[in-house]
Amino acid sequence: MTTKVDQSSGLAAAAEARIDDLQRRYPTKAATLLHVLWEIQWQDGWISEDRMRYAAKRCGVPISKVLGVVSFYTMYRTKPVGRHHVQVCRNICCHIMGAAPLIEHIKAKIGVGEHEVSADGKWSFEEVECMAGCAWAPMMAINEAYHENLTPEKADRILGELV
Amino acid sequence: MTKVLTGNWGKKDSHLLATYEAGGGYSALKKVMGGLSPAQVIDEVKASGVRGRGGAGFPAGMKWSFVPQNTGKPIYLCINADESEPGTCKDRQILEFDPHMLIEGAIICAYAIRAKIAFFYIRGEFDLPYRRMVKAVEEAFAAGYLGKNILGSGFDLDFLIHKGAGAYICGEETGLISSVEGGRGEPKVKPPFPAVKGAFGCPTIINNVETLATVPWIINNGGAAYKQFGTEKSPGTKLISVSGRVKRPGNYEVPLGYPLQKLLLEDCGGMQDGYELKAIIPGGSSVPVMPAEKALTVNLDYESVAAAGSLLGSGGMIIIDHTQKMPELLEILAHFYSHESCGQCTPCREGTGWAHRVLKKICHGEGTKADLDLLLSIAGQMSGATICFLADSLVMPIRSFLTHFRAEFEALIKAEVPA
Ligand SMILES: Cc1cc2nc3c(=O)[nH]c(=O)nc-3n(C[C@H](O)[C@H](O)[C@H](O)COP(=O)(O)O)c2cc1C
Ligand code: SF4
Ligand code: FES
């Protein structure tokens, strides 16, 4: 779980410096909103309402715009996920290579279903659309890292190594 | 044969500046900055005939020449690394193995159109490609290839990495622009075309990663040399991503016009043991599916694939084997396009979702005969009626799956109960 932090007075200094730099270089401040949201999510793991208010102020846009953007993109999270966020591709090439049984296998192994977080906060799970790993299907991503050419055994090994 | 795009892929540390320079990297940029005018660069790229590799196949040099130079507004370049079309996984390997080739091509394009900033739009899920690009951009700034007064030419170019956050539609050029502007990735009505009025209301060129990565080779060797590969109307080489149950899936650089059968049987080693070829989607999930017999007769160039009833598109070749159920595959695609519809246009927002619900019903054995006609009717109402091409990206699969594999759908229809 994330620790309680003051969410109104900005991000870590390095993140603020990166945002300052980008706001000098982009044609408008508003255009850096996706960057600001990424910085928030990298730091906190998710984006709270307080943080959205902060992003609105930082980019000089209304809060409604921030809400619109956060809800449009699938990767921005409005609640925390597990320490290991498991995303398995369900799309056509992965399906052809056995994604459907693999998805059932992985869900059973980690004991969480779609958009669920395990009680101990270790796992969360999500089916995702094509991640451009088609030639190395089936595939999953755990947090950022891609794991490709999966078999149930290989998935077990990868998941089993995580603490 | 000569590798235009993949020549460095096997090298150790191919992604690093030192490796790229040791292999002659940035010599094209030096040549340009050493005395080619923007018009000369555009002429060379026009002479090469290279067509956009993002899917639409529009000639790159011609697109660049549409940028008005008299508006007084800044000009922007957007590099499209959103790569989200199912079946397509080529751009990411350019970024992983040869990011500097892309950066060099982008700088030359920016110079030709006199852009002030290059926005590199990369899909949010990409991790290794993202880190490699961040590193490569740092190296390029430090070496004086980016930034102020590039190689003493007086030309300035800033390069900004814009990380997406999960939305297929941001690969559509005007959706990409909306996202670069910091908003929801909603496509915009054309005209005006981005070359005239794009990002921030200014002239903007959008090009795919693979398109720009060919530019250094063209400048180094000349447009005429590039034309020696490929066909008259589809010059050059193309990356084809092959997925499915073949022995060696992966990315292949082939001259356009390469026989599909040769790629499949020789390069990819044919089908895996126990699997037979049933059908092929040759150019990414949105193009029409082709039954095996037909697919095996085509050559991989824009004209030949189109003449055979499909499209070369992004070059994402999806191999479908005999164990696959076509209604199930179409249901997956309908789910995808419905999930990715941005929702602005009613025919797309409602039509993709409706088609998906009908297909789900059919796959669950609860469809009726009328549902097949309903699907075609939904497709008919979606086609050509929307702001962008996403709706048609489902229309083409619906029509082609039903044309070639209707019997499989009919077999799932429950027997009509007589009145
Ligand atoms: C729904 C949709 C999604 C698209 N996705 C991509 C993509 O992921 N990458 C890409 O380069 N082009 C994509 N395109 C094509 C772009 O709109 C545009 O034509 C292309 O980036 C132009 O570059 P090019 O001329 O170099 O091909 C997409 C188009 C549509 C309609
Ligand atoms: S066609 Fe679909 S994705 Fe494209 S703008 Fe309309 S609703 Fe959005
Ligand atoms: S279909 Fe799964 S990565 Fe492309």
XYZ file of C-alpha atoms and ligand atoms in Angstrom:
625
model
C 0.000 0.000 0.000
C 1.168 3.522 -0.637
C 2.094 5.601 2.371
C 0.141 8.705 3.171
C 1.768 11.701 1.586
C 0.714 15.286 1.178
C -0.736 15.235 -2.305
C -1.259 18.941 -2.843
C 2.270 20.290 -2.726
C 3.925 18.624 -5.636
C 6.100 15.672 -6.513
C 9.662 14.706 -5.701
C 12.147 17.366 -6.771
C 13.550 15.362 -9.702
C 10.074 14.881 -11.149
C 9.271 18.565 -10.742
C 12.498 19.443 -12.526
C 11.637 17.138 -15.432
C 8.204 18.733 -15.716
C 9.711 22.257 -15.597
C 12.078 21.327 -18.405
C 9.289 19.928 -20.579
C 7.022 22.909 -19.931
C 9.744 25.177 -21.224
C 10.066 23.133 -24.410
C 6.464 22.195 -25.310
C 4.389 24.765 -27.239
C 1.836 24.836 -24.395
C 1.835 23.895 -20.733
C -1.405 21.957 -21.216
C 0.384 19.598 -23.612
C 2.497 18.219 -20.770
C -0.516 16.781 -18.941
C 0.246 13.163 -19.969
C 3.805 13.598 -18.683
C 2.609 14.998 -15.358
C 0.197 12.100 -14.934
C 2.992 9.619 -15.675
C 5.233 11.258 -13.088
C 2.449 10.951 -10.527
C 1.822 7.310 -11.344
C 5.528 6.448 -11.344
C 5.842 7.965 -7.891
C 2.603 6.853 -6.215
C 1.652 3.796 -8.266
C -1.727 5.344 -9.079
C -3.440 8.717 -9.485
C -5.628 10.012 -6.662
C -8.155 12.814 -6.934
C -5.877 15.129 -4.994
C -3.133 14.376 -7.474
C -5.485 15.087 -10.367
C -6.174 18.493 -8.860
C -2.459 19.027 -8.627
C -1.976 18.015 -12.278
C -4.712 20.446 -13.316
C -2.968 23.295 -11.523
C 0.454 22.297 -12.818
C -0.746 22.307 -16.450
C -3.164 25.196 -16.193
C -6.184 23.140 -17.248
C -9.557 22.515 -15.568
C -9.941 19.411 -13.401
C -12.626 18.152 -15.794
C -9.983 17.949 -18.505
C -7.710 15.898 -16.253
C -10.557 13.526 -15.415
C -11.328 13.200 -19.123
C -7.743 12.325 -19.935
C -7.257 9.906 -17.039
C -10.417 8.016 -17.977
C -9.545 7.925 -21.697
C -6.230 6.089 -21.404
C -6.232 2.525 -20.092
C -2.854 2.736 -18.365
C -3.676 5.486 -15.892
C -4.960 3.939 -12.674
C -7.371 5.531 -10.286
C -6.764 2.924 -7.621
C -3.691 0.992 -6.540
C -2.802 -2.291 -8.223
C -0.811 -5.196 -6.833
C 2.971 -5.173 -6.466
C 3.043 -7.355 -9.543
C 0.476 -6.217 -12.061
C 0.007 -9.076 -14.512
C -1.317 -8.152 -17.942
C -1.941 -10.932 -20.449
C -2.739 -10.217 -24.087
C -6.071 -11.611 -25.259
C -5.907 -10.397 -28.855
C -5.886 -12.365 -32.090
C -2.250 -13.496 -32.470
C -1.932 -14.432 -28.818
C -5.291 -16.195 -29.026
C -4.056 -18.233 -31.976
C -1.038 -19.236 -29.906
C -3.075 -20.337 -26.899
C -3.816 -17.210 -24.855
C -7.249 -18.355 -23.663
C -6.099 -21.392 -21.650
C -2.986 -19.469 -20.581
C -5.127 -16.702 -19.109
C -7.176 -19.221 -17.104
C -3.986 -20.887 -15.944
C -2.400 -17.646 -14.765
C -5.530 -16.402 -13.022
C -5.790 -19.678 -11.120
C -2.102 -19.625 -10.248
C -2.137 -16.132 -8.727
C -5.691 -16.451 -7.462
C -7.058 -13.167 -8.767
C -9.557 -12.358 -11.492
C -9.937 -9.506 -13.924
C -9.224 -6.120 -12.285
C -8.796 -7.736 -8.860
C -6.005 -7.255 -6.358
C -5.015 -10.112 -4.046
C -5.651 -9.607 -0.320
C -1.933 -9.396 0.446
C -1.458 -6.768 -2.276
C 0.993 -8.960 -4.152
C -0.941 -9.574 -7.365
C -3.361 -7.882 -9.663
C -4.556 -9.080 -13.034
C -5.848 -7.608 -16.253
C -6.507 -8.935 -19.766
C -5.122 -6.489 -22.302
C -5.274 -5.857 -26.024
C -2.360 -6.355 -28.424
C 0.950 -5.129 -26.990
C 2.943 -5.559 -30.230
C 4.436 -8.849 -29.156
C 2.484 -10.741 -31.828
C 5.370 -12.669 -33.349
C 6.396 -13.887 -29.890
C 2.912 -14.832 -28.745
C 1.456 -15.588 -26.337
C 2.782 -12.864 -24.090
C 2.229 -10.993 -20.863
C 3.663 -7.957 -19.161
C 4.357 -7.855 -15.450
C 4.495 -4.209 -14.480
C 6.582 -2.823 -17.377
C 8.479 -5.946 -18.393
C 7.378 -8.060 -21.368
C 7.523 -11.855 -21.161
C 7.030 -13.570 -24.509
C 6.772 -17.017 -26.102
C 4.923 -18.174 -23.007
C 3.842 -21.665 -22.113
C 1.990 -22.423 -18.878
C 5.254 -23.843 -17.485
C 7.253 -20.783 -18.436
C 4.605 -18.500 -16.935
C 4.702 -20.548 -13.711
C 8.452 -20.160 -13.523
C 8.334 -16.389 -14.073
C 5.521 -15.861 -11.583
C 7.145 -18.238 -9.089
C 10.310 -16.138 -8.966
C 8.485 -13.020 -7.846
C 8.239 -12.184 -4.165
C 20.179 -8.910 -50.513
C 20.845 -5.432 -49.199
C 19.250 -4.668 -45.879
C 17.910 -1.142 -45.789
C 16.365 -1.376 -42.333
C 17.761 -4.409 -40.561
C 21.458 -4.310 -41.467
C 22.538 -3.533 -37.904
C 20.169 -5.845 -36.082
C 22.578 -8.662 -35.355
C 25.411 -6.436 -34.108
C 26.414 -6.329 -30.465
C 25.105 -3.167 -28.782
C 23.504 -2.129 -32.056
C 21.410 0.433 -30.183
C 24.360 2.520 -29.045
C 25.643 5.613 -30.834
C 29.195 4.293 -31.015
C 28.053 1.157 -32.857
C 25.842 3.142 -35.191
C 28.612 5.607 -36.045
C 31.166 2.836 -36.525
C 28.855 1.417 -39.199
C 28.634 4.755 -41.004
C 25.722 6.137 -38.988
C 24.899 9.861 -39.218
C 26.800 10.147 -42.506
C 23.513 10.940 -44.240
C 22.861 13.755 -41.800
C 26.378 15.076 -42.376
C 25.785 14.952 -46.115
C 22.531 16.901 -45.749
C 23.951 19.492 -43.387
C 27.030 19.764 -45.555
C 25.099 21.258 -48.416
C 21.754 19.775 -49.429
C 18.803 22.152 -49.413
C 15.458 21.082 -47.925
C 14.074 20.939 -51.469
C 16.909 18.649 -52.579
C 16.190 16.302 -49.671
C 12.507 16.191 -50.570
C 13.385 15.532 -54.222
C 15.609 12.605 -53.271
C 12.924 11.073 -51.056
C 10.355 11.630 -53.804
C 12.681 9.939 -56.284
C 12.940 6.911 -53.992
C 9.182 6.521 -54.161
C 9.114 5.316 -50.534
C 5.548 5.040 -49.293
C 4.305 5.422 -45.734
C 4.786 2.214 -43.775
C 2.161 2.970 -41.107
C -0.622 1.430 -43.155
C -1.937 3.882 -45.719
C 1.061 3.755 -48.083
C 1.106 7.446 -49.004
C 4.344 8.587 -50.711
C 6.500 10.243 -48.038
C 8.314 12.804 -50.186
C 5.053 14.027 -51.640
C 3.541 14.429 -48.156
C 6.519 16.497 -47.033
C 6.114 18.800 -50.017
C 2.578 19.720 -48.855
C 3.862 21.668 -45.856
C 3.260 25.369 -46.470
C 6.378 27.392 -45.698
C 4.720 30.804 -45.610
C 2.329 30.681 -42.661
C 4.724 32.218 -40.143
C 3.791 29.416 -37.751
C 6.184 26.820 -36.375
C 6.169 23.445 -38.152
C 6.153 20.136 -36.293
C 7.100 16.545 -37.034
C 5.357 13.687 -35.241
C 6.993 10.284 -35.316
C 4.393 7.577 -34.974
C 5.617 4.792 -32.682
C 2.181 3.922 -31.357
C 2.301 0.486 -33.031
C -0.932 -1.058 -31.760
C -2.498 -2.735 -34.777
C -2.835 -6.418 -33.852
C -0.315 -8.439 -35.852
C 2.164 -5.589 -36.138
C 5.368 -5.687 -34.106
C 8.050 -4.237 -36.391
C 8.537 -0.646 -35.238
C 9.452 -1.756 -31.766
C 12.403 -3.742 -33.117
C 13.678 -0.705 -35.001
C 13.578 1.145 -31.681
C 15.174 -1.738 -29.802
C 17.951 -2.504 -32.267
C 18.557 0.692 -34.206
C 17.071 3.772 -32.526
C 19.700 6.075 -34.037
C 18.683 5.137 -37.568
C 15.209 6.415 -36.768
C 16.536 9.544 -35.073
C 18.793 10.316 -38.033
C 15.888 9.859 -40.463
C 13.672 12.058 -38.323
C 16.249 14.855 -38.172
C 16.611 14.790 -41.956
C 12.832 14.886 -42.397
C 12.548 17.743 -39.891
C 15.196 19.656 -41.816
C 13.400 19.049 -45.116
C 10.094 20.360 -43.825
C 11.840 22.933 -41.573
C 10.287 21.610 -38.378
C 11.153 23.152 -35.053
C 10.229 20.233 -32.806
C 10.023 16.496 -33.439
C 7.522 14.759 -31.176
C 8.298 11.092 -30.783
C 4.973 9.460 -29.890
C 5.548 6.073 -28.306
C 2.836 3.792 -26.982
C 2.766 3.715 -23.198
C 3.236 -0.033 -22.880
C 6.630 -0.094 -24.603
C 9.390 -0.461 -22.047
C 12.662 -1.583 -23.638
C 11.994 0.460 -26.820
C 11.252 3.482 -24.640
C 14.410 3.148 -22.567
C 16.530 2.617 -25.674
C 15.046 5.745 -27.267
C 15.559 7.869 -24.145
C 19.192 6.831 -24.103
C 19.668 7.319 -27.851
C 18.110 10.788 -27.773
C 20.447 11.778 -24.932
C 23.390 10.533 -26.964
C 22.226 12.410 -30.067
C 21.885 15.685 -28.148
C 25.304 15.225 -26.580
C 26.865 14.551 -29.996
C 25.359 17.687 -31.504
C 22.965 15.851 -33.843
C 20.020 17.359 -32.001
C 19.572 20.730 -30.359
C 20.826 24.096 -31.499
C 22.839 24.667 -34.652
C 23.069 21.024 -35.645
C 26.544 20.243 -37.084
C 27.123 23.968 -37.538
C 24.333 24.244 -40.106
C 22.272 26.835 -38.266
C 19.370 24.362 -38.129
C 17.824 23.831 -34.665
C 15.678 20.885 -33.688
C 14.240 19.917 -30.330
C 13.183 16.291 -29.846
C 10.511 15.432 -27.313
C 9.506 11.927 -26.298
C 5.762 11.866 -25.740
C 4.697 8.721 -23.928
C 1.168 7.535 -24.627
C -0.869 5.816 -21.955
C -2.803 3.001 -23.615
C -5.147 3.850 -26.502
C -4.970 2.276 -29.966
C -6.653 5.285 -31.527
C -3.620 7.473 -30.779
C -1.937 5.724 -33.724
C -4.396 7.451 -36.045
C -2.586 10.601 -37.070
C -5.095 13.170 -35.809
C -5.757 11.157 -32.642
C -2.008 11.245 -32.134
C -2.053 15.011 -32.502
C -4.805 15.334 -29.887
C -2.695 13.271 -27.542
C 0.455 15.310 -28.208
C -1.609 18.384 -27.336
C -2.243 16.823 -23.918
C -5.815 15.668 -24.438
C -7.912 12.587 -25.045
C -6.704 10.924 -28.237
C -9.746 11.876 -30.256
C -9.291 12.076 -34.038
C -10.163 15.308 -35.810
C -12.140 15.883 -38.990
C -10.039 16.118 -42.175
C -9.661 18.421 -44.056
C -7.831 20.456 -42.957
C -5.047 17.906 -43.254
C -2.330 17.949 -40.606
C 0.298 19.052 -43.144
C -1.592 22.344 -43.260
C -3.172 22.522 -39.813
C -1.981 19.895 -37.350
C -0.557 19.931 -33.852
C -1.293 23.184 -31.990
C -2.952 24.464 -35.170
C 0.381 24.446 -37.010
C 1.588 22.544 -40.100
C 2.535 19.022 -39.003
C 3.893 15.937 -40.705
C 3.187 12.539 -39.184
C 5.274 9.586 -40.294
C 5.623 6.030 -39.160
C 8.866 4.819 -37.546
C 9.720 2.471 -40.422
C 9.132 5.192 -43.019
C 11.566 7.586 -41.343
C 14.110 4.860 -40.669
C 14.549 4.341 -44.439
C 15.565 7.969 -44.986
C 19.280 7.744 -44.049
C 19.760 4.903 -46.557
C 17.977 6.880 -49.271
C 20.134 9.956 -48.668
C 23.330 7.914 -48.574
C 22.601 5.832 -51.646
C 20.164 7.945 -53.625
C 16.494 7.588 -54.424
C 17.283 5.732 -57.646
C 19.227 3.059 -55.756
C 16.286 2.542 -53.399
C 14.021 1.998 -56.388
C 16.042 -0.985 -57.482
C 14.268 -2.924 -54.711
C 10.603 -3.670 -54.936
C 8.213 -3.043 -57.778
C 7.561 -0.041 -59.973
C 4.664 1.212 -57.838
C 5.811 -0.208 -54.513
C 9.528 0.546 -54.370
C 11.903 -0.499 -51.637
C 11.870 -3.021 -48.846
C 9.276 -3.581 -46.159
C 9.256 -5.164 -42.755
C 6.706 -7.931 -42.486
C 5.762 -9.179 -39.011
C 4.756 -12.826 -39.192
C 2.761 -14.316 -36.318
C 0.869 -17.547 -35.824
C 1.791 -21.220 -36.052
C 4.733 -21.026 -38.421
C 8.090 -22.541 -37.534
C 9.933 -19.209 -37.400
C 7.666 -16.245 -36.642
C 9.276 -12.812 -36.473
C 10.078 -9.727 -38.513
C 11.391 -10.118 -42.053
C 12.724 -7.399 -44.313
C 11.770 -8.265 -47.882
C 11.766 -6.344 -51.141
C 8.202 -5.315 -51.933
C 6.700 -7.744 -54.417
C 8.223 -10.714 -52.579
C 6.065 -13.816 -53.009
C 4.053 -14.485 -49.864
C 4.461 -18.205 -50.407
C 8.261 -17.898 -50.381
C 8.197 -15.880 -47.155
C 5.940 -18.396 -45.509
C 7.513 -21.627 -46.722
C 11.194 -20.707 -46.993
C 11.902 -17.821 -44.623
C 9.435 -18.818 -41.922
C 10.032 -22.532 -42.442
C 6.402 -23.339 -43.199
C 3.717 -24.310 -40.734
C 4.500 -25.978 -37.419
C 4.091 -29.732 -37.506
C 0.472 -30.762 -37.211
C -0.890 -27.402 -38.322
C -2.320 -26.599 -41.726
C -2.690 -23.188 -43.236
C -6.287 -22.018 -43.283
C -6.234 -18.285 -43.883
C -4.020 -15.216 -43.733
C -4.655 -11.637 -42.670
C -1.786 -9.997 -44.560
C -1.588 -6.436 -43.271
C -2.669 -6.043 -39.660
C -5.986 -7.009 -38.077
C -8.068 -4.412 -39.908
C -7.518 -5.659 -43.465
C -9.626 -8.349 -45.163
C -8.799 -11.970 -44.408
C -7.783 -14.185 -47.339
C -8.394 -17.925 -47.628
C -5.158 -19.920 -47.870
C -5.328 -20.751 -51.590
C -5.806 -17.115 -52.533
C -3.198 -15.797 -50.099
C -0.536 -18.135 -51.431
C -0.801 -16.566 -54.885
C -0.070 -12.970 -53.897
C 3.107 -10.987 -53.943
C 3.744 -8.665 -51.028
C 3.329 -5.250 -52.590
C 0.493 -2.753 -52.236
C -0.979 -3.388 -55.696
C -0.780 -7.158 -55.734
C -2.412 -7.614 -52.326
C -5.132 -5.101 -53.206
C -5.838 -6.864 -56.506
C -6.347 -10.086 -54.555
C -8.936 -8.442 -52.324
C -6.983 -7.411 -49.247
C -4.399 -4.792 -48.261
C -0.721 -4.799 -47.358
C -1.476 -2.268 -44.601
C 1.136 -2.230 -41.868
C 2.651 -5.564 -42.927
C 1.374 -7.416 -39.871
C 0.835 -10.874 -41.323
C -1.377 -13.080 -39.172
C -1.216 -16.766 -40.052
C -4.415 -18.638 -39.205
C -4.175 -22.420 -38.873
C -6.843 -25.104 -39.286
C -7.553 -25.350 -35.549
C -8.873 -21.786 -35.395
C -12.565 -20.978 -35.303
C -13.236 -18.007 -37.549
C -16.301 -16.688 -35.621
C -14.188 -16.651 -32.465
C -11.423 -14.669 -34.165
C -13.911 -12.154 -35.527
C -15.467 -11.824 -32.071
C -12.014 -10.979 -30.677
C -11.521 -8.305 -33.334
C -14.974 -6.829 -32.726
C -14.222 -6.691 -29.017
C -10.950 -4.933 -29.777
C -12.377 -2.255 -32.080
C -15.328 -1.677 -29.783
C -12.969 -1.273 -26.830
C -10.759 1.112 -28.792
C -13.471 3.263 -30.387
C -13.000 6.772 -29.043
C -16.756 7.233 -29.017
C -17.062 10.481 -30.948
C -19.016 9.050 -33.903
C -22.287 7.240 -33.267
C -21.902 4.645 -36.072
C -18.510 3.616 -34.692
C -19.283 3.783 -30.983
C -22.592 1.929 -31.295
C -21.793 -0.199 -34.347
C -18.595 -1.791 -33.028
C -20.264 -2.641 -29.707
C -23.398 -3.947 -31.389
C -21.404 -6.108 -33.804
C -19.468 -7.478 -30.855
C -22.648 -8.376 -28.948
C -24.101 -10.132 -32.000
C -20.877 -12.082 -32.521
C -20.742 -13.097 -28.887
C -24.269 -14.393 -29.177
C -23.349 -16.377 -32.298
C -20.236 -17.836 -30.674
C -22.350 -18.940 -27.710
C -24.625 -20.827 -30.079
C -27.495 -18.445 -29.532
C -27.436 -16.673 -32.878
C -30.167 -16.781 -35.473
C -29.897 -16.770 -39.244
C -30.977 -13.151 -39.296
C -27.954 -12.227 -37.168
C -25.579 -12.787 -40.083
C -27.489 -10.309 -42.208
C -27.683 -8.010 -39.205
C -23.894 -8.052 -38.937
C -23.572 -7.054 -42.578
C -26.177 -4.373 -42.141
C -24.331 -2.939 -39.115
C -21.130 -2.983 -41.160
C -22.870 -1.178 -43.995
C -24.037 1.573 -41.676
C -20.557 2.025 -40.182
C -18.627 2.164 -43.417
C -17.449 5.566 -44.552
C -19.691 7.322 -42.033
C -17.150 8.359 -39.437
C -14.381 10.820 -38.617
C -11.561 8.320 -38.846
C -10.912 4.907 -40.297
C -11.358 2.874 -37.110
C -14.940 1.945 -37.921
C -13.925 0.643 -41.361
C -11.177 -1.309 -39.659
C -13.901 -3.574 -38.314
C -16.060 -3.408 -41.433
C -13.336 -5.069 -43.524
C -12.949 -8.078 -41.209
C -16.737 -8.510 -40.846
C -17.307 -8.524 -44.589
C -14.350 -10.718 -45.477
C -14.891 -13.266 -42.692
C -18.520 -13.626 -43.748
C -17.668 -13.791 -47.441
C -15.060 -16.518 -47.122
C -16.112 -18.414 -44.007
C -19.882 -17.985 -43.845
C -20.447 -21.722 -43.426
C -18.577 -21.684 -40.108
C -20.876 -18.982 -38.811
C -23.957 -20.788 -40.094
C -22.871 -23.979 -38.368
C -23.099 -22.145 -35.051
C -26.600 -20.863 -35.693
C -29.115 -22.787 -33.650
C -31.720 -24.653 -35.641
C -34.710 -22.412 -36.185
C -37.666 -23.660 -34.201
C -40.593 -24.043 -36.592
C -43.562 -21.864 -35.666
C -7.310 3.448 -36.324
C -5.954 3.728 -36.886
C -4.814 3.345 -36.190
C -3.543 3.611 -36.697
N -2.453 3.205 -35.978
C -1.207 3.482 -36.467
C -0.043 3.100 -35.731
O -0.129 2.496 -34.647
N 1.173 3.415 -36.245
C 1.305 4.086 -37.436
O 2.415 4.377 -37.850
N 0.228 4.454 -38.150
C -1.020 4.171 -37.698
N -2.118 4.573 -38.418
C -1.885 5.334 -39.676
C -1.703 6.820 -39.370
O -2.969 7.443 -39.313
C -0.880 7.531 -40.436
O -1.406 7.235 -41.695
C 0.584 7.165 -40.445
O 1.164 7.284 -39.180
C 1.317 8.069 -41.415
O 2.666 7.694 -41.512
P 3.253 7.054 -42.827
O 2.776 7.903 -43.990
O 4.720 7.128 -42.650
O 2.735 5.674 -42.907
C -3.403 4.289 -37.937
C -4.547 4.658 -38.633
C -5.802 4.378 -38.136
C -7.013 4.792 -38.917
S -14.492 6.443 -36.195
Fe -14.552 5.664 -34.096
S -12.466 5.944 -33.336
Fe -12.650 7.212 -35.205
S -13.239 9.228 -34.445
Fe -15.143 8.129 -34.870
S -15.699 7.155 -32.905
Fe -13.565 7.780 -32.765
S -1.943 -10.022 -30.348
Fe -0.986 -10.335 -28.427
S 0.756 -9.061 -28.612
Fe -0.266 -8.694 -30.515
